[in-house]
């Protein structure tokens, strides 16, 4: 049998789990310490010091630890550490070179290095240790002897133990009018289903779980994933890319009426429920919950995100968003409307972001969404031409964030924005007609936020805004209802429809079709009804 090997991740956010064990349709835990959570770097001993905007660290993975637990690991092969070594948005799995138990010093293998170095107080755990197999649900594989050790959480004869062997399950290339329907696809080391090119190909009403990669990789045109339950995924849910950016030709790819949860379980950073690229794709009527990082990440142009529900995501990071895009002013034309974002708090309850338009991202429309208990719910990181309109913000701290980062700490990235704009034919058709603002983008000081509109929003509870002083000239505020009771139908039970006497109507607020948000009953659904619970706000 191919037992594989324990490999470090080549860079942050990239690692392959290899052979895994599943029991009762759930992934089991490779024996680790501590059993829950992390321990922290005590002192750094690496010789090459680093200083990133005052955050001091070192480049080499040499550091001290507290306690004597590593004494138990003497002689163990392939000891692995999974850590957030310098940033809460950049993890990496690295292999231990040596442990000096007298001096309490861990030295990691020199290659691959972590791109951002190491910082005191950052967190990690150890795994792949037979001596730490100390509770039900843990396992360990002795690759040299070919023996798998497992402490089952229930009688093993009733639990259907399975190990992943196949790299992938289904691959379709340049096919048309093919449908996978009603299947359970599970237990592989890589991506379960790949649809490469072609058209009108669908995955419908399937359960895809326990993968070592993505559930579905999707390209081509007019193909999609419908009514599926996608969960326990080492990477993300659906990665879809299609369309031609130079001609702005849409692909029409879609993810609709799917439940996506417990994705990013092995690679927890930047492995969202849905990753979208290209032109003219859509993500609609989905439910995203229980994940360590982003639910949706996107790039490209002219995508639509509507009628989705999000909760209990971004559990393992703070500098992250429920939805995220950034670092390219030419990726325009996106619509984010009629979604419900709620009960999202960030790592240890220390905050995160809702719709995160990072680093000069431009021309997104955030319209008619409901945000409840989401910090920095609408986040504009220095971009132009964004619209935040007709949204409801309840108990968000704050509801709105706008900064002018390119005029300050991120000024070194300003030339990159010019390069990325000039990489597309923005002065030619159809670009010049579709995005006329780009014709004057480089005029004057384009590091300034410009032409952002915040209109007819409702904010109740929490805090309305945090807008950097340098950003204020580039923001137009119109008829927002803040600090005045909007007269919700039943806020105590999270019914945020407005009563007939709401003062928001006089400001031109438009009704949000809340009843249409989320999953819907259909013969194409893999399961119905769908049960899910929000996670309470964690403490530090």
GROMACS .gro file of C-alpha atoms in nm, residues 246-248 424-440:
model
   20
  246UNK     CA    1  -0.962   4.033  -2.173
  247UNK     CA    2  -1.296   4.022  -2.354
  248UNK     CA    3  -1.507   4.015  -2.034
  424UNK     CA    4  -0.580   4.446  -1.879
  425UNK     CA    5  -0.704   4.639  -2.187
  426UNK     CA    6  -0.900   4.892  -1.984
  427UNK     CA    7  -0.879   5.161  -2.254
  428UNK     CA    8  -1.032   4.932  -2.516
  429UNK     CA    9  -1.379   4.789  -2.564
  430UNK     CA   10  -1.560   4.634  -2.390
  431UNK     CA   11  -1.363   4.756  -2.088
  432UNK     CA   12  -1.394   5.129  -2.152
  433UNK     CA   13  -1.773   5.105  -2.175
  434UNK     CA   14  -1.817   4.858  -1.890
  435UNK     CA   15  -1.589   5.040  -1.645
  436UNK     CA   16  -1.553   5.404  -1.755
  437UNK     CA   17  -1.405   5.500  -1.415
  438UNK     CA   18  -1.087   5.314  -1.509
  439UNK     CA   19  -1.014   5.565  -1.785
  440UNK     CA   20  -0.934   5.827  -1.519
   0.00000   0.00000   0.00000
